[in-house]
C-alpha angles and dihedrals in degrees: 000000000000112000113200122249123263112234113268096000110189114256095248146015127199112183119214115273113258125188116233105216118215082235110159121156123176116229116184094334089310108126091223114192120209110172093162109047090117087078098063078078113091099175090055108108100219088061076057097055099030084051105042078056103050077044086062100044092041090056090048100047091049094039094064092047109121118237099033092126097043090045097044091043091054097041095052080059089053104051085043084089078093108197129241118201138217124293123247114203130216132166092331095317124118113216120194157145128247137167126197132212098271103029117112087204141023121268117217107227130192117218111200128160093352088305124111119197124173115268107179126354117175106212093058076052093052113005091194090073091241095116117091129201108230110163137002118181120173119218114247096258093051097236095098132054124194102199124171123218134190139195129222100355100291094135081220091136119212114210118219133160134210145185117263098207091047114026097230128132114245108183132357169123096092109174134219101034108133122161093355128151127214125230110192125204127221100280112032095252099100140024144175115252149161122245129157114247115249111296095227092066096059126057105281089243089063101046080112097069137017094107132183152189120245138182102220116191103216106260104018134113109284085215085063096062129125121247114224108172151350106074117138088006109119113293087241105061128134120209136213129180146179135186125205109233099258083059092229098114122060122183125189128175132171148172136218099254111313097335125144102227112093128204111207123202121174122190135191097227079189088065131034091327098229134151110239115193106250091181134351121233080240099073081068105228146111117258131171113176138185142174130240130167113327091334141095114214129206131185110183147167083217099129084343125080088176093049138251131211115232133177133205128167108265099241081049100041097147087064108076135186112201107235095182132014128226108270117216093224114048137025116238102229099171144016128190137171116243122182099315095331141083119247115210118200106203127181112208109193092336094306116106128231132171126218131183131238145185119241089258091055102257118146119254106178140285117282121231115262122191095245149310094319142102135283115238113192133314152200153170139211126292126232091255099060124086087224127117102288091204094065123099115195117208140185112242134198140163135160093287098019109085107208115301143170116252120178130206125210111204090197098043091036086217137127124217142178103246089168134010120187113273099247131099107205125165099231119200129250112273145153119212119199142183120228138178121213131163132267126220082266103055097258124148109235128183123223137194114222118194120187144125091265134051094220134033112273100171131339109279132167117299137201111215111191135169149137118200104183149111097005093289107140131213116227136170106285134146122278130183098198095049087047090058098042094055093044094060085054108279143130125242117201126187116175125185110240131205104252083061132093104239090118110028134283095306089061079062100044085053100066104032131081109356091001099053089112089069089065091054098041078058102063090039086050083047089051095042085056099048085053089043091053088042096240091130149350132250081241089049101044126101135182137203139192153169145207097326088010097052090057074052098057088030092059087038092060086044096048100029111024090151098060098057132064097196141355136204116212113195125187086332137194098227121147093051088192114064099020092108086071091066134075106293096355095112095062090060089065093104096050103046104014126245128252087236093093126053104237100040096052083052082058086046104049091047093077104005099136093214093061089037104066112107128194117245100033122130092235112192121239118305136207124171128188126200141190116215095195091042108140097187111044112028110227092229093090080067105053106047087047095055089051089043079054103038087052093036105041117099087188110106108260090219088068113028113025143192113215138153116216103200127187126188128216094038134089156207097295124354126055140116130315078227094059091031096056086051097058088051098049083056101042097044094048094052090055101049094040079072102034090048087234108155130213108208 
């Protein structure tokens, strides 16, 4: 097919030369090419060299595109909202985030006797902007705070603690605690945490994982804490905990790597303190569970993918009453106690709602919400604060709401804003819109539109996104980058994809391991849709993704190159053989399989993009965007994909192009609104340049 021209293209484009290596290995019987395996190697000076080029080439290329001022300009007004998060409360002390307009990070604030002062802001700690702001948990009391920093973005969190009242550190850094919650005891003295053990101790291809809990007295040696649990569990297990506030209940689950099957152990730290098994990952579900009163509550996928909400009491917690059934319709995400009553958060095609029930389960009524949009976050008072004890405060977004603070009174039945965001930006004119349309299958899959018009007037240029994976779901929130793109005359797209969680954990199960095709017949299914309405043309759409969704855009170039004008590749999954060797990769084994065993490499090399690349294809525009301190995807899937597409395209490069944009000291996920704004302004003007979308 024939791609459009990006405005002022260069005359002429000459990739780096890449060596293609004669690299066959024969895996089960599989011939399995490689040409490029000399570029997982980022110490190798010819990736330095390869890589400082395409560097060249990639700057050059995005430098020249038209409409980076006016876009970068419009989309800095657009991430000034600023957010504000939820408050936590403590003792009679708010504790909160907030970001203003012109802040690159959030700023931790302490709200005491109608006064807020400032209690942590990252950017006075590191002025570079290097310095991330992981977890913050308040002690019970209110006068402590544990909080968890990270450089770089590593990822690799560094626990400290400070006074409240003073604002000094008393303790930290404390390594190797990434990930890891904090469970605080009555006092302030003590609390319940994840840390990995000494490195030294474990083979140095597993210093990654091998996490326990520990019990750490404020002010001792960290080398003196007590391990509570994890030993002989999996070397890949990930911990979470809670404690109830008379520090008597501890609950701990935990899952091998990023599985979706939970263990439970509860123990009475006022009796003989040990953990008893509540449910066993084998039972194969998904399972969170708290304790409050006299009551142990469990939410779990067990006989309900859905999920169901179930209570024991917590010396008897094998021997369950089910509270409240799965319902067919909706997924329950969230459950809290408020004043007397049980709040559900459901999520009903992605989008959230709360509804309200008695103790015993029954249902009350559905509390207001301020629109179609996604709960981020909530809380209520402790028993130590003089504040209404029958208000529940949540975090609220939508696709033109940046994240805000709403509150709900259960004697008044109303719903408030207690916060917005600080920002006042003028957003654009826009309908959003939920349609169905039909998989290769023959599933039914729901997809957001987002544009200036409810209905199609003519084919423009279009932003398909998505992720479908791992059970993350994809709901209604604010984003800059889809705002700008439909006010200069675009359409934004998000489906929600099987591998996701948008209707339960089958929805999930549908899309992962053998069945990891259907997530991408989905999105072409999704693209097809959005051609057939007329909202766009296989010459005007576009389509982004990252991490997992970048393995999802990666395998749609490869499958369906000629449905797609240009494509943006973030932080990707790409070689699916070989992407247990590197960093995280092992943990992702359950959900996509591993080559190590025959049958499941044949699942993998059937849409690996790597493997999939073929010479002489019109692939559409590439861009892809990697991390160099990323600790979860290696860039060198990248890497090796952009040189498999820059050998094997027969598109002109001076039209459409294959580049890598790298950055260094930043990460997979955290990082800046700065940094943040300048990979946007790349990325969206890549994609308009070949979709002939214009920024004014």
């Amino acid at each position: 097919m024939t791609h459009p021209s990006p405005a002022a293209p260069p005359a002429t484009i000459a990739y780096p030369a890449a060596a293609r290596l004669d690299l066959v290995e024969r895996l089960h019987g599989h011939p399995v090419p490689d040409p490029y395996r000399w570029l997982e190697d980022p110490a190798d000076p010819r990736t330095a060299e390869w890589s400082a080029a395409q560097d060249v080439l990639t700057r050059a290329w995005l430098d020249a595109q038209p409409g980076r001022d006016a876009l970068g300009e419009r989309l800095a007004e657009l991430m000034r909202t600023g957010s504000v998060g939820t408050p936590v409360w403590r003792a009679g002390r708010a504790f909160y985030t907030r970001r203003g307009p012109e802040q690159d990070f959030p700023v931790l604030y302490v709200l005491e006797n109608g006064e807020e002062r400032v209690l942590l802001d990252v950017t006075a700690l590191d002025p570079s902007g290097r310095t991330t702001l992981d977890r913050w948990s308040p002690s019970l009391e209110g006068t402590r705070l544990a909080y968890q920093v990270s450089v770089g973005g590593d990822e690799h969190s560094l626990l400290h603690v400070l006074d409240v009242a003073t604002g000094e550190l008393v303790e930290g850094p404390i390594d190797r605690c990434r990930y890891s919650p904090v469970g605080w005891l009555p006092g302030g003295e003590e609390f319940f945490y994840v840390r990995r053990v000494d490195p030294e101790l474990v083979p140095e291809d597993e210093r990654q994982f091998h996490r326990r809990v520990w019990r750490h007295r404020v002010g001792t040696d960290p080398a003196q804490d007590v391990n509570v649990h994890g030993d002989g569990l999996d070397h890949t297990y990930y911990y979470g905990l809670s404690l109830t506030d008379d520090g008597r209940w501890l609950v701990v689950n935990g899952a091998p790597g990023t599985v979706r099957r939970d263990s439970v152990w509860i123990a009475d730290l006022h009796g003989d303190g040990e953990l008893r098994e509540v449910i066993s990952a084998e039972a194969g579900a998904q399972c969170s569970a708290w304790v409050e009163g006299d009551r142990l509550y469990l939410r779990t996928s067990l006989d309900a993918p859905r999920f169901r909400l179930c209570a024991a009491d917590p010396a008897r917690p094998t021997e369950w009453t089910e509270l409240v059934p799965e319902q067919p319709d909706s997924v329950l995400d969230g459950v809290t106690w408020l004043d007397g009553s049980l709040v559900l958060l459901r999520t009903r095609h992605a989008v959230s709602e709360l509804h309200l029930h008695a103790p015993d389960g029954k249902w009350l009524g559905e509390i207001p919400l301020p629109g179609t949009g996604s709960l981020h976050g909530w809380s209520t008072v402790d028993d130590r604060t003089e504040v209404a004890r029958d208000v529940l405060w949540f975090g609220w977004s939508d696709f033109v709401t940046p994240l805000s603070v709403y509150k709900f009174s259960k004697s008044s039945g109303e719903t408030v804003l207690h916060a917005a965001a600080p920002g006042a930006v003028q957003l654009p004119e826009l309908t959003t819109q939920q349609v169905e349309y039909t998989s290769a299958d023959g599933t039914t899959v729901r997809m957001f539109v987002v544009s200036g018009r409810a209905t199609p007037d003519l084919p423009r240029p279009a932003l398909l996104t998505g992720y479908g994976g791992f059970a993350v779901g994809q709901g209604p929130g604010y984003r800059a980058t889809a705002l700008a793109w439909v006010e200069a005359g675009g359409v934004w797209a998000l489906p929600s994809l099987r591998g996701g969680d948008e209707e339960g954990e089958e929805w999930h199960r549908a899309g992962m391991r053998e069945r990891k095709q259907n997530v991408f017949d989905d999105f072409h299914a999704a693209a097809e849709k959005l051609i057939a309405d007329g909202w766009t043309s296989p010459q005007q759409l576009a389509i982004m993704g990252g991490s997992n969704g970048g393995l999802l855009v990666g395998a749609a170039l490869t499958q369906r190159p000629e449905l797609y004008a240009a494509v943006v590749c973030s932080a990707p999954l790409l070689d699916m053989v070989r992407y247990e060797n590197f960093l995280l990769g092992r943990l992702w084994a359950e959900e996509y399989g591993s080559a190590a065993v025959p049958e499941e490499l044949a699942w993998l090399l059937s849409y690996s993009p790597y493997h999939r690349v073929r010479p002489g294809v019109e692939y559409p525009s590439v861009l892809f965007t990697v991390f160099e301190s990323d600790s979860r995807v290696d860039p060198n899937h990248a890497r090796k994909m952009c040189a498999a597409l820059q050998h094997a395209t027969a598109s002109d490069p001076t039209k459409h192009p294959v580049l890598l944009r790298r950055e260094t000291e930043v990460g997979h996920a955290g990082r800046s609104v700065s940094r943040s704004l300048g990979l946007a302004v790349d990325q969206l003007t890549f994609l308009a340049g070949a979709t002939g979308l214009e920024f004014a």
